[in-house]
């Protein structure tokens, strides 16, 4: 079974979560090198023989538009997939064969990306995250930041990662080092989606 993601960070984070929960053997995680490539690949894949395909993409600034983009491709190929007009908070998983699953980062509802997913899982009592946020606010007040507004959370998370015991650690390491609140509803929704993908009959 294949699990398609947009980039290297997504690939590594997903692999870390799969390994943590003993699901690695169920998946081949494939980095498609950006959303445009993933969308093109989906159009081709739908015409080929496959059994299951999971898609994890970023909402960016418009989650509804991202969902509609994928929904249009799949619906045009086969309306029997019955994709809802709005993506549920728990993500989508088809009962129609071949099976297709969709998760839009961070939570299938809000704008954002993988970094927003990670940010939402950082424990609320973490002392470094608000300091990293304050640092970004200070440079923004001075007008010297180089990142665009849509990438603020990306800058926030990588600042936070730079201040860890292992400076500049990878986002995927936050999973293996047990740094995130994996009991949170968001993480459990995502885990349930992955588990459903690994066993479409469940």
XYZ file of C-alpha atoms in Angstrom, residues 38-165:
128
model
C 1.113 14.645 -6.283
C -1.986 15.855 -8.120
C -0.584 14.854 -11.501
C 0.407 11.482 -10.093
C -3.087 10.948 -8.703
C -4.668 11.417 -12.125
C -2.330 8.770 -13.530
C -2.690 6.398 -10.572
C -6.466 6.348 -10.804
C -6.153 4.831 -14.274
C -3.758 2.120 -13.067
C -4.190 -1.025 -10.978
C -3.820 -0.394 -7.234
C -5.473 -1.576 -4.052
C -5.014 1.285 -1.563
C -3.659 4.811 -1.781
C -3.363 7.305 1.067
C -2.776 11.007 0.395
C -1.406 13.459 2.972
C -1.270 17.065 1.764
C -1.020 20.547 3.297
C -4.068 22.794 3.442
C -1.846 25.861 3.004
C -4.058 28.980 3.037
C -7.307 27.348 1.835
C -8.246 23.863 3.122
C -11.587 23.888 1.299
C -9.900 24.579 -2.039
C -7.334 21.838 -1.433
C -10.070 19.334 -0.625
C -12.092 20.426 -3.657
C -9.043 20.003 -5.880
C -8.589 16.366 -4.839
C -12.315 15.698 -4.740
C -12.766 16.917 -8.309
C -10.039 14.605 -9.632
C -11.396 11.528 -7.860
C -15.067 12.288 -8.519
C -14.394 12.835 -12.218
C -12.685 9.455 -12.392
C -15.417 7.601 -10.485
C -18.374 9.268 -8.703
C -18.927 6.042 -6.762
C -16.204 7.118 -4.316
C -18.829 9.395 -2.800
C -16.492 12.051 -1.461
C -18.428 14.440 0.821
C -18.561 18.140 -0.027
C -16.659 18.907 3.178
C -13.786 16.839 4.530
C -14.625 15.392 7.982
C -12.318 16.193 10.953
C -11.228 12.550 11.036
C -10.130 12.645 7.399
C -11.586 10.636 4.545
C -11.415 6.955 3.803
C -13.367 5.360 0.960
C -15.268 2.123 1.212
C -15.241 1.969 -2.585
C -12.468 -0.119 -4.143
C -9.687 0.544 -4.859
C -9.493 2.343 -1.540
C -8.382 5.965 -1.245
C -7.671 7.864 1.971
C -7.120 11.615 2.329
C -5.738 13.666 5.227
C -5.218 17.425 4.852
C -2.703 18.905 7.294
C -2.989 20.052 9.938
C -6.451 18.825 10.961
C -8.652 18.589 7.835
C -10.349 21.863 8.798
C -7.894 24.746 9.215
C -5.345 26.468 7.040
C -1.785 25.340 7.626
C 0.689 22.578 7.015
C 2.769 19.877 8.687
C 4.408 22.425 11.002
C 0.976 23.450 12.325
C 0.281 19.795 13.078
C 3.533 19.563 15.061
C 2.892 22.884 16.828
C -0.530 21.713 17.979
C 1.054 18.610 19.517
C 3.686 20.455 21.570
C 2.590 20.246 25.227
C 1.001 23.448 26.524
C 3.490 23.677 29.391
C 6.481 23.708 27.024
C 8.581 26.734 28.044
C 10.451 27.225 24.782
C 7.557 27.537 22.341
C 6.194 30.861 23.671
C 9.748 32.238 23.748
C 10.238 31.241 20.115
C 6.923 32.892 19.252
C 7.954 36.060 21.069
C 11.241 36.103 19.159
C 9.400 35.991 15.857
C 7.065 38.748 17.013
C 10.052 40.949 17.876
C 11.684 40.641 14.474
C 8.304 41.117 12.797
C 7.838 44.352 14.747
C 11.196 45.492 13.375
C 10.210 44.413 9.892
C 13.362 42.346 9.410
C 11.838 38.874 9.017
C 12.507 37.202 5.675
C 9.714 34.598 5.711
C 6.297 35.248 4.189
C 3.280 35.254 6.557
C 2.032 31.846 5.410
C 5.355 30.339 6.538
C 5.325 31.823 10.041
C 4.555 28.506 11.721
C 7.344 26.893 9.723
C 9.726 29.556 11.081
C 8.320 29.068 14.587
C 8.809 25.305 14.635
C 12.311 25.438 13.219
C 13.263 28.133 15.743
C 11.893 25.909 18.510
C 13.818 22.928 17.115
C 17.019 25.000 17.020
C 16.768 25.538 20.782
C 16.553 21.879 21.761
C 19.284 19.800 23.420
